[in-house]
Structure formats: C-alpha cells, structure tokens
Amino acid sequence: MGSRSPLIMRPKILAVIFALLVPALSGGTPAGALSPARTPVVRAEVGALAVPRDTGAEQYLFDRLNEVRVEAGLPALTRDPALDQIALEWTDHQIPQGHISHRTDLADQVETRITLDWRRIGENVGWGPSAEWLHDGFWNSAPHRANMLGDYNRVGIGARLEADGDVWVTVNFLKGPDLPAVVAPGPSGPGPDVEAWSVTPNGEVTPLGGAPWFGDLSDLTLARPIVALESTPSGNGYWLAASDGGIFAFGDARFFGSTGNINLNRPIVGMAATPTGNGYWLAASDGGIFAFGDARFFGSTGDIELASPITDMGPTADGNGYWLVAEDGGVFTFGNARYNGSAGAVPLPHRVVGMAPGHSDRSPQDMEYWLVTAGGSVMGYGDAPVSPSAVLDYSGRIVAVGFRH
C-alpha cells in the first residue's frame, strides 16, 4: 500500500514520512476498504491546548503543494474542510503513539463523511522539525511526490505543533466531484471597470482588468514570502508586504516603516493604507495591528482566542477604523468600521484570504466590503453594488489581490 522513506536522525526526534495511494477498483469499491460498520470514526485524542493546531504549517504546505503542481502544468488542488478534519483526526491519533502510520480506514472515512463518488485517494504523513522540512521531505521522496503531482482535485491537511517545535501532519488527497462554488449573498456583476493586481509568494505582480504595472520582486531572492499587496489611494502605486512585515514600495507608494526587524509573535498576513497615502497598517495572523505613518491604532484581536486566524484587513474610507477578517469569514470591526455581515456561520469550501472595502455615498463607516476566498469567489456585504470576481484569476499560486482605488 505504501513505502517507507529512510529514517532521518536529528537531536531530540526521529522524523519519518510515509506515503499511501488507494485507487478505486473498476466496480467503484475502494481497494482494501473495510466495512464502515466495523470502522469507527477516529476523534481527536490530543487536547487543542496541549498540542495546538498549526494552521501556519497547514497553509505553508498547501501553498507549496499548489506551487509545485502549477509549475508542473497541473491544476491547483482545492482545500476541502471535511478532508481537513479527517486529516487532523489522524494526526491526533498518531501523536500519542509516538510514531506515524497510515490510516487503514481512509476510504471508509471518505465514503461515510464526504462522498461515495471518489475515484482515487492518497495520503502523506510526516513528523519533523518544521513545515519547510516536511515539504522538502515529501518532494524528495518519489512516492510522496507522486501523490503531490497525482490526479487529484481536493486536499485536506491537518497539522499539530508540539511544544518543542516539532510538526506532525497528515495530508489527504482526493479525486472526486468538485466542491460546490460559493454563492455570493450580495449582488454581483461582471465588474468590467474594476482594476486590480494579484501577487504570488515570490513577489510576482500581475495586473488584472487593465491596471498598470509598477514593478515587482520576481527577480529577487526573498527572505520571507510576500503575503499582501495594497494600492495607494491614487491607484498609481502599491506596497508589497512580506510575512515578516518587510515593506516594498512601487510607483507613488512611500515607505513609512516595517516590522522587518521586530520579533513577531505571529506572521504578517494583511495590509491596509490610510486615505492620505501617508501611512498604513499591518495585521498579523493573531489580529495584532502595527501602525505606521499617519495610521492610527483603533484596536486588535491580539488578546482574543480566535476560532480561525486573521487573513486580511481593510480600512474605512476616512481612515478612522478598519475591519479584520478571519479565514472562516468572521469579521471584526474597530474604530468607526461598521459590521455589515460575515461568512463566519456559513460552511465554505475555501478559506477566506482577503477583504476589499468598497465605496459608498453614505457615511464612511457604512461602507460595503467584499470577502475573497482562495477559490476566487467573492461575497459582498452592505451595498456591495459591483463584484470584482470577473477580474480574479487564481492559479493556485496567488496569495493576495489588491484593488486599484
């Protein structure tokens, strides 16, 4: 069913990686499957507080997985929340055992909890010092690389981070029906006049909808990946922000400071500019806020236990408030930002990766906003008269989209 890579020794741990492939038989029956009646669903066996979920590692592995697929000319995989949960449960099962192994009832779990109409499933499991180490280990092992480049359309990832920094992860691959698209609750339209830019982790900027190009970082070797792009108020420039808070300015964008020399508790994930263009905020994944230039601090979620990490932020029109959005679509308001709704209670097939405030004829705090998912879907709240979804082009490598003001 699988193969075992050579054991790699390092101080304190023994790190190993396994790969598994289960094809469907011609009759549609999973190879080696057990009866669902004889296979109980495995629930979490490790307390979340004792061994917290490592969403950063999950996102890193997901991004790198889709990068290598796109570079190989393959379609990016869709993150499946139900498959995430199955993967996380198996990670939780392995940690108390002190070693990794494959889930023998994976086919049953897929059939009873996701779909009977599957054609191929696979699994990579690993334990090692970091997500980067695990990705390299998977990629440099032929069986694991075969899963990474396999004929799948969905993936689930569940990772835990131990107190000593070791990461345990399960990656489940699935070939089955496509996940249903998100239905935007607000009005949507073609948005032909919306201009934007997309940016990849290596800093490559792509203009969308006729937006001008002012430069990028694709010819440089970056210490940290790019996670955000923010337009200047004039639309004649933009900033790129890296995960350590390093700032890169293009066009008429000006540098007002960064967190590049600060030891951050959590990585930077979002950025927003003030209406004057003379300042900006940076947001970390725990909702910590860093203000530069004429940007003012109105509050944060840094001391709140979040259900999902923050992924982006957006300012009100007058710069006297801002919104934070989490990957589950939850929205948090500060200053004069007004709450117009969220996707926090809606099951989403893709995580929310960004938000884009709109323009309103009413007071600044009544502004509408859009939430953008990793699948390219756009959900509008408030007035949200025009959806920019038509100009989004998600290749699996894009990490942020900035809209031209």
Short mmCIF file of C-alpha atoms in Angstrom, two decimals:
data_model
loop_
_atom_site.label_atom_id
_atom_site.label_comp_id
_atom_site.label_asym_id
_atom_site.label_seq_id
_atom_site.Cartn_x
_atom_site.Cartn_y
_atom_site.Cartn_z
CA MET A 1 0.00 0.00 0.00
CA GLY A 2 2.89 2.37 0.55
CA SER A 3 6.59 2.70 1.10
CA ARG A 4 8.74 3.91 3.92
CA SER A 5 11.42 6.52 3.44
CA PRO A 6 14.78 6.17 5.19
CA LEU A 7 14.73 7.31 8.81
CA ILE A 8 16.44 10.64 9.35
CA MET A 9 18.00 11.31 12.76
CA ARG A 10 18.28 14.72 14.37
CA PRO A 11 18.66 15.79 18.01
CA LYS A 12 15.56 15.03 20.12
CA ILE A 13 13.43 13.45 17.39
CA LEU A 14 13.18 10.68 14.88
CA ALA A 15 11.49 12.13 11.80
CA VAL A 16 9.83 9.84 9.27
CA ILE A 17 7.46 10.19 6.35
CA PHE A 18 5.03 7.69 4.80
CA ALA A 19 3.04 7.75 1.56
CA LEU A 20 -0.14 5.84 0.69
CA LEU A 21 -2.16 5.51 -2.52
CA VAL A 22 -5.58 3.84 -2.70
CA PRO A 23 -7.09 3.66 -6.20
CA ALA A 24 -10.73 2.77 -6.76
CA LEU A 25 -11.41 -0.61 -8.32
CA SER A 26 -13.34 -0.85 -11.57
CA GLY A 27 -16.56 -1.51 -9.71
CA GLY A 28 -16.13 1.64 -7.62
CA THR A 29 -15.20 -0.26 -4.44
CA PRO A 30 -12.16 1.09 -2.59
CA ALA A 31 -9.17 -1.21 -2.66
CA GLY A 32 -8.58 -2.71 0.76
CA ALA A 33 -11.55 -0.92 2.32
CA LEU A 34 -13.19 -2.15 5.49
CA SER A 35 -16.90 -2.10 6.21
CA PRO A 36 -17.98 1.30 7.61
CA ALA A 37 -19.92 -0.59 10.27
CA ARG A 38 -16.69 -2.08 11.57
CA THR A 39 -14.66 1.13 11.33
CA PRO A 40 -15.43 3.82 13.92
CA VAL A 41 -14.70 7.45 13.17
CA VAL A 42 -11.49 8.44 14.94
CA ARG A 43 -11.94 11.60 17.01
CA ALA A 44 -9.31 13.92 18.42
CA GLU A 45 -7.20 12.29 21.12
CA VAL A 46 -4.97 15.28 21.83
CA GLY A 47 -6.24 18.42 23.54
CA ALA A 48 -6.04 21.50 21.34
CA LEU A 49 -4.41 23.48 24.14
CA ALA A 50 -1.77 20.82 24.83
CA VAL A 51 -0.87 20.33 21.16
CA PRO A 52 -2.33 23.27 19.21
CA ARG A 53 -3.36 23.06 15.60
CA ASP A 54 -0.65 24.50 13.37
CA THR A 55 -2.65 26.41 10.76
CA GLY A 56 0.53 28.15 9.62
CA ALA A 57 2.12 24.82 8.73
CA GLU A 58 -1.08 23.70 7.02
CA GLN A 59 -1.18 26.84 4.90
CA TYR A 60 2.52 26.62 4.07
CA LEU A 61 2.20 23.01 2.91
CA PHE A 62 -0.95 23.83 0.93
CA ASP A 63 0.69 26.80 -0.81
CA ARG A 64 3.88 24.90 -1.63
CA LEU A 65 1.86 21.91 -2.84
CA ASN A 66 -0.07 24.04 -5.31
CA GLU A 67 3.08 25.88 -6.36
CA VAL A 68 4.80 22.66 -7.45
CA ARG A 69 1.63 21.46 -9.17
CA VAL A 70 1.21 24.69 -11.13
CA GLU A 71 4.91 24.67 -12.05
CA ALA A 72 4.41 21.13 -13.37
CA GLY A 73 1.45 22.28 -15.50
CA LEU A 74 -1.14 20.65 -13.24
CA PRO A 75 -4.29 22.24 -11.81
CA ALA A 76 -4.17 23.52 -8.24
CA LEU A 77 -5.99 21.49 -5.58
CA THR A 78 -8.96 22.81 -3.63
CA ARG A 79 -8.73 22.75 0.16
CA ASP A 80 -11.61 20.61 1.48
CA PRO A 81 -12.68 21.41 5.09
CA ALA A 82 -14.19 17.95 5.60
CA LEU A 83 -10.99 16.31 4.38
CA ASP A 84 -9.04 18.70 6.63
CA GLN A 85 -10.93 17.31 9.61
CA ILE A 86 -10.24 13.70 8.65
CA ALA A 87 -6.55 14.55 8.26
CA LEU A 88 -6.40 16.37 11.61
CA GLU A 89 -8.08 13.47 13.41
CA TRP A 90 -5.43 11.08 12.10
CA THR A 91 -2.66 13.44 13.15
CA ASP A 92 -4.24 13.50 16.62
CA HIS A 93 -4.30 9.69 16.62
CA GLN A 94 -0.60 9.40 15.80
CA ILE A 95 0.90 11.82 18.32
CA PRO A 96 0.15 9.74 21.47
CA GLN A 97 1.57 6.69 19.68
CA GLY A 98 4.90 8.47 19.18
CA HIS A 99 5.19 7.28 15.57
CA ILE A 100 3.44 7.78 12.27
CA SER A 101 1.41 5.31 10.25
CA HIS A 102 -1.24 5.28 7.57
CA ARG A 103 -4.96 5.33 8.19
CA THR A 104 -6.32 1.96 7.09
CA ASP A 105 -9.92 3.20 7.07
CA LEU A 106 -9.29 6.29 4.95
CA ALA A 107 -11.56 5.06 2.16
CA ASP A 108 -14.36 4.43 4.65
CA GLN A 109 -13.96 7.89 6.15
CA VAL A 110 -14.21 9.46 2.69
CA GLU A 111 -17.31 7.43 1.83
CA THR A 112 -19.17 7.99 5.08
CA ARG A 113 -18.28 11.66 5.54
CA ILE A 114 -17.55 13.17 2.11
CA THR A 115 -18.63 11.24 -1.00
CA LEU A 116 -19.26 7.77 -2.39
CA ASP A 117 -18.26 9.04 -5.80
CA TRP A 118 -14.50 9.02 -5.36
CA ARG A 119 -12.01 7.65 -7.85
CA ARG A 120 -8.65 7.97 -6.12
CA ILE A 121 -7.34 8.81 -2.65
CA GLY A 122 -3.84 9.20 -1.28
CA GLU A 123 -2.14 10.10 1.96
CA ASN A 124 1.19 11.60 3.02
CA VAL A 125 2.01 11.59 6.73
CA GLY A 126 5.04 13.12 8.36
CA TRP A 127 6.70 14.25 11.57
CA GLY A 128 9.60 16.64 11.56
CA PRO A 129 11.18 19.89 12.76
CA SER A 130 9.23 22.28 10.50
CA ALA A 131 6.70 22.58 7.69
CA GLU A 132 9.55 23.50 5.33
CA TRP A 133 11.43 20.33 6.27
CA LEU A 134 8.31 18.23 5.73
CA HIS A 135 7.59 19.77 2.32
CA ASP A 136 11.17 19.09 1.20
CA GLY A 137 10.96 15.56 2.57
CA PHE A 138 7.72 14.87 0.71
CA TRP A 139 9.05 16.37 -2.50
CA ASN A 140 12.35 14.47 -2.41
CA SER A 141 10.64 11.11 -1.92
CA ALA A 142 9.25 9.52 -5.09
CA PRO A 143 6.07 8.02 -3.52
CA HIS A 144 5.16 11.27 -1.79
CA ARG A 145 5.96 13.35 -4.85
CA ALA A 146 3.69 11.04 -6.86
CA ASN A 147 0.83 11.94 -4.53
CA MET A 148 1.68 15.65 -4.71
CA LEU A 149 1.57 15.54 -8.51
CA GLY A 150 -1.21 12.94 -8.71
CA ASP A 151 -4.57 13.06 -10.44
CA TYR A 152 -6.50 14.71 -7.59
CA ASN A 153 -8.70 17.78 -7.26
CA ARG A 154 -9.12 18.09 -3.47
CA VAL A 155 -6.78 18.01 -0.48
CA GLY A 156 -7.13 18.03 3.29
CA ILE A 157 -4.31 18.97 5.67
CA GLY A 158 -4.20 18.56 9.45
CA ALA A 159 -1.11 19.65 11.43
CA ARG A 160 -0.22 19.92 15.10
CA LEU A 161 2.68 21.82 16.67
CA GLU A 162 4.37 20.31 19.74
CA ALA A 163 5.91 22.43 22.47
CA ASP A 164 9.43 21.62 21.26
CA GLY A 165 8.60 22.93 17.77
CA ASP A 166 8.09 19.59 16.05
CA VAL A 167 5.28 19.40 13.49
CA TRP A 168 3.03 16.39 12.86
CA VAL A 169 0.99 16.43 9.68
CA THR A 170 -1.40 14.33 7.65
CA VAL A 171 -2.14 15.27 4.03
CA ASN A 172 -5.11 13.53 2.40
CA PHE A 173 -5.62 13.68 -1.37
CA LEU A 174 -8.95 13.02 -3.10
CA LYS A 175 -10.13 12.70 -6.69
CA GLY A 176 -13.88 13.15 -6.68
CA PRO A 177 -16.63 15.62 -7.54
CA ASP A 178 -15.61 19.26 -7.47
CA LEU A 179 -16.63 21.16 -4.36
CA PRO A 180 -19.68 23.37 -4.93
CA ALA A 181 -18.96 27.01 -5.63
CA VAL A 182 -19.72 29.64 -3.01
CA VAL A 183 -22.92 31.53 -3.73
CA ALA A 184 -22.32 35.22 -3.04
CA PRO A 185 -25.00 36.59 -0.70
CA GLY A 186 -24.68 40.10 -2.13
CA PRO A 187 -25.39 41.39 -5.66
CA SER A 188 -22.74 40.65 -8.22
CA GLY A 189 -21.97 41.77 -11.70
CA PRO A 190 -19.25 41.50 -14.33
CA GLY A 191 -17.27 44.39 -12.88
CA PRO A 192 -15.55 45.32 -16.15
CA ASP A 193 -14.31 48.61 -14.68
CA VAL A 194 -12.62 47.02 -11.67
CA GLU A 195 -8.82 47.07 -11.83
CA ALA A 196 -6.62 45.02 -9.54
CA TRP A 197 -3.29 43.27 -9.13
CA SER A 198 -2.51 39.75 -7.96
CA VAL A 199 0.74 38.78 -6.26
CA THR A 200 2.46 35.44 -5.70
CA PRO A 201 4.67 34.46 -2.70
CA ASN A 202 7.83 35.27 -4.67
CA GLY A 203 6.59 38.82 -5.31
CA GLU A 204 5.47 38.46 -8.92
CA VAL A 205 2.73 41.05 -9.59
CA THR A 206 0.15 40.52 -12.35
CA PRO A 207 -2.16 43.39 -13.42
CA LEU A 208 -5.84 42.48 -13.72
CA GLY A 209 -8.63 44.33 -15.51
CA GLY A 210 -6.28 46.80 -17.20
CA ALA A 211 -4.45 48.00 -14.08
CA PRO A 212 -0.95 49.45 -14.72
CA TRP A 213 2.19 47.58 -13.66
CA PHE A 214 4.71 49.43 -11.47
CA GLY A 215 7.24 46.66 -10.80
CA ASP A 216 7.64 43.59 -8.64
CA LEU A 217 10.16 41.39 -6.81
CA SER A 218 10.19 38.31 -9.03
CA ASP A 219 13.88 38.79 -9.91
CA LEU A 220 14.98 38.87 -6.25
CA THR A 221 15.56 36.13 -3.68
CA LEU A 222 13.32 36.99 -0.72
CA ALA A 223 13.99 36.12 2.90
CA ARG A 224 10.24 35.75 3.53
CA PRO A 225 7.27 35.22 1.18
CA ILE A 226 5.03 38.09 0.09
CA VAL A 227 1.59 37.90 1.74
CA ALA A 228 -0.17 41.18 0.84
CA LEU A 229 -0.49 43.84 -1.85
CA GLU A 230 -2.08 47.24 -1.14
CA SER A 231 -2.82 50.00 -3.64
CA THR A 232 -2.02 53.65 -2.91
CA PRO A 233 -5.10 55.93 -2.76
CA SER A 234 -4.20 57.40 -6.16
CA GLY A 235 -4.02 53.97 -7.77
CA ASN A 236 -0.61 54.90 -9.15
CA GLY A 237 1.43 52.59 -6.95
CA TYR A 238 1.31 49.76 -4.47
CA TRP A 239 3.07 48.24 -1.50
CA LEU A 240 4.04 44.60 -1.11
CA ALA A 241 4.27 43.19 2.42
CA ALA A 242 6.21 40.08 3.41
CA SER A 243 5.30 37.68 6.22
CA ASP A 244 7.91 39.28 8.48
CA GLY A 245 6.42 42.73 7.81
CA GLY A 246 9.08 43.82 5.36
CA ILE A 247 7.66 46.52 3.04
CA PHE A 248 8.44 47.10 -0.65
CA ALA A 249 7.11 50.27 -2.35
CA PHE A 250 6.40 50.78 -6.06
CA GLY A 251 5.05 53.70 -8.09
CA ASP A 252 3.98 56.57 -5.83
CA ALA A 253 3.93 54.34 -2.73
CA ARG A 254 6.22 55.64 0.04
CA PHE A 255 7.97 53.73 2.82
CA PHE A 256 6.82 54.63 6.37
CA GLY A 257 8.27 51.75 8.36
CA SER A 258 8.03 48.00 8.80
CA THR A 259 8.20 45.15 11.31
CA GLY A 260 11.06 43.53 9.44
CA ASN A 261 13.39 43.98 12.43
CA ILE A 262 10.81 43.02 15.10
CA ASN A 263 10.49 39.54 16.57
CA LEU A 264 6.81 38.89 15.81
CA ASN A 265 4.58 36.50 17.74
CA ARG A 266 2.69 35.68 14.53
CA PRO A 267 3.41 36.36 10.86
CA ILE A 268 2.01 39.36 8.99
CA VAL A 269 -0.93 38.41 6.76
CA GLY A 270 -2.58 41.69 5.67
CA MET A 271 -2.05 45.36 4.96
CA ALA A 272 -4.22 48.47 4.55
CA ALA A 273 -3.37 52.03 3.53
CA THR A 274 -4.68 55.25 5.06
CA PRO A 275 -6.79 57.50 2.76
CA THR A 276 -3.97 60.06 2.52
CA GLY A 277 -1.44 57.50 1.34
CA ASN A 278 0.85 58.72 4.12
CA GLY A 279 0.61 55.63 6.28
CA TYR A 280 -0.50 52.02 6.54
CA TRP A 281 -1.39 49.25 8.94
CA LEU A 282 -0.02 45.71 9.04
CA ALA A 283 -2.09 42.87 10.50
CA ALA A 284 -0.67 39.65 11.96
CA SER A 285 -2.49 36.29 11.90
CA ASP A 286 -3.50 36.72 15.55
CA GLY A 287 -5.03 40.10 14.72
CA GLY A 288 -2.16 42.14 16.14
CA ILE A 289 -2.03 45.58 14.45
CA PHE A 290 1.05 47.67 13.63
CA ALA A 291 0.51 51.30 12.54
CA PHE A 292 2.96 53.40 10.52
CA GLY A 293 2.93 56.97 9.17
CA ASP A 294 -0.40 58.67 9.86
CA ALA A 295 -2.17 55.35 10.53
CA ARG A 296 -3.83 55.25 13.99
CA PHE A 297 -4.34 52.25 16.23
CA PHE A 298 -8.04 51.51 16.93
CA GLY A 299 -7.77 48.05 18.49
CA SER A 300 -6.91 44.47 17.65
CA THR A 301 -7.77 40.83 18.32
CA GLY A 302 -4.27 40.14 19.61
CA ASP A 303 -5.61 39.24 23.06
CA ILE A 304 -8.65 37.27 21.83
CA GLU A 305 -8.69 33.49 21.34
CA LEU A 306 -9.76 33.23 17.69
CA ALA A 307 -11.58 30.31 16.12
CA SER A 308 -9.62 30.94 12.89
CA PRO A 309 -6.55 33.05 12.15
CA ILE A 310 -6.84 36.53 10.66
CA THR A 311 -6.05 36.66 6.95
CA ASP A 312 -6.53 40.30 5.93
CA MET A 313 -7.75 43.77 6.90
CA GLY A 314 -9.44 46.75 5.23
CA PRO A 315 -9.76 50.45 6.19
CA THR A 316 -12.85 52.65 6.30
CA ALA A 317 -12.99 55.49 3.77
CA ASP A 318 -11.85 58.17 6.22
CA GLY A 319 -9.15 56.04 7.87
CA ASN A 320 -10.80 56.21 11.29
CA GLY A 321 -11.40 52.49 11.54
CA TYR A 322 -10.75 49.13 9.97
CA TRP A 323 -12.09 45.63 9.60
CA LEU A 324 -10.21 42.37 10.21
CA VAL A 325 -11.34 39.17 8.51
CA ALA A 326 -10.53 35.60 9.55
CA GLU A 327 -10.09 32.61 7.27
CA ASP A 328 -13.54 31.29 8.27
CA GLY A 329 -15.08 34.59 7.09
CA GLY A 330 -15.55 36.09 10.54
CA VAL A 331 -15.37 39.92 10.53
CA PHE A 332 -14.13 42.14 13.40
CA THR A 333 -14.71 45.91 13.48
CA PHE A 334 -12.60 48.66 15.08
CA GLY A 335 -12.86 52.44 15.20
CA ASN A 336 -15.78 53.62 13.07
CA ALA A 337 -15.93 50.47 10.93
CA ARG A 338 -19.48 49.13 10.76
CA TYR A 339 -20.39 45.46 10.79
CA ASN A 340 -22.31 44.57 7.61
CA GLY A 341 -22.22 40.78 7.89
CA SER A 342 -19.79 37.90 7.62
CA ALA A 343 -19.39 34.32 6.47
CA GLY A 344 -18.41 33.09 9.93
CA ALA A 345 -21.51 30.89 10.26
CA VAL A 346 -21.51 29.67 6.63
CA PRO A 347 -19.68 26.43 5.67
CA LEU A 348 -17.21 27.48 2.97
CA PRO A 349 -15.38 25.12 0.59
CA HIS A 350 -12.45 27.58 0.50
CA ARG A 351 -10.93 29.71 3.23
CA VAL A 352 -11.31 33.47 3.08
CA VAL A 353 -7.98 35.03 2.05
CA GLY A 354 -8.80 38.70 1.75
CA MET A 355 -11.23 41.58 2.04
CA ALA A 356 -11.80 44.63 -0.14
CA PRO A 357 -13.71 47.65 1.21
CA GLY A 358 -15.88 49.38 -1.39
CA HIS A 359 -17.01 52.96 -1.85
CA SER A 360 -20.31 54.31 -0.54
CA ASP A 361 -22.32 57.51 -0.92
CA ARG A 362 -23.22 57.20 2.76
CA SER A 363 -21.03 57.87 5.77
CA PRO A 364 -17.54 56.29 5.74
CA GLN A 365 -18.34 53.73 8.44
CA ASP A 366 -21.28 52.39 6.39
CA MET A 367 -19.02 51.23 3.59
CA GLU A 368 -19.68 47.88 2.00
CA TYR A 369 -16.99 45.24 1.68
CA TRP A 370 -16.24 42.06 -0.19
CA LEU A 371 -14.66 38.89 1.18
CA VAL A 372 -12.50 36.95 -1.26
CA THR A 373 -11.94 33.19 -0.95
CA ALA A 374 -8.97 31.09 -2.02
CA GLY A 375 -11.15 29.68 -4.81
CA GLY A 376 -11.67 33.12 -6.33
CA SER A 377 -15.27 33.54 -5.13
CA VAL A 378 -16.36 36.97 -3.92
CA MET A 379 -19.02 37.57 -1.24
CA GLY A 380 -20.47 41.06 -0.93
CA TYR A 381 -21.83 42.71 2.23
CA GLY A 382 -23.52 46.04 2.78
CA ASP A 383 -24.35 47.78 -0.51
CA ALA A 384 -21.60 45.98 -2.46
CA PRO A 385 -23.07 47.06 -5.82
CA VAL A 386 -20.34 45.60 -8.04
CA SER A 387 -18.47 42.34 -7.62
CA PRO A 388 -14.84 42.25 -8.76
CA SER A 389 -14.95 38.47 -9.23
CA ALA A 390 -14.58 38.64 -13.01
CA VAL A 391 -11.04 40.01 -12.76
CA LEU A 392 -9.76 37.45 -10.26
CA ASP A 393 -7.53 34.81 -11.78
CA TYR A 394 -6.49 32.30 -9.13
CA SER A 395 -3.79 29.95 -10.39
CA GLY A 396 -3.16 28.32 -7.04
CA ARG A 397 -0.03 30.45 -6.51
CA ILE A 398 -1.72 33.80 -5.85
CA VAL A 399 -1.69 34.84 -2.19
CA ALA A 400 -3.31 38.27 -2.38
CA VAL A 401 -5.32 40.56 -4.62
CA GLY A 402 -5.19 44.35 -4.29
CA PHE A 403 -7.86 46.54 -5.88
CA ARG A 404 -6.96 49.82 -7.57
CA HIS A 405 -8.60 52.84 -5.92
#
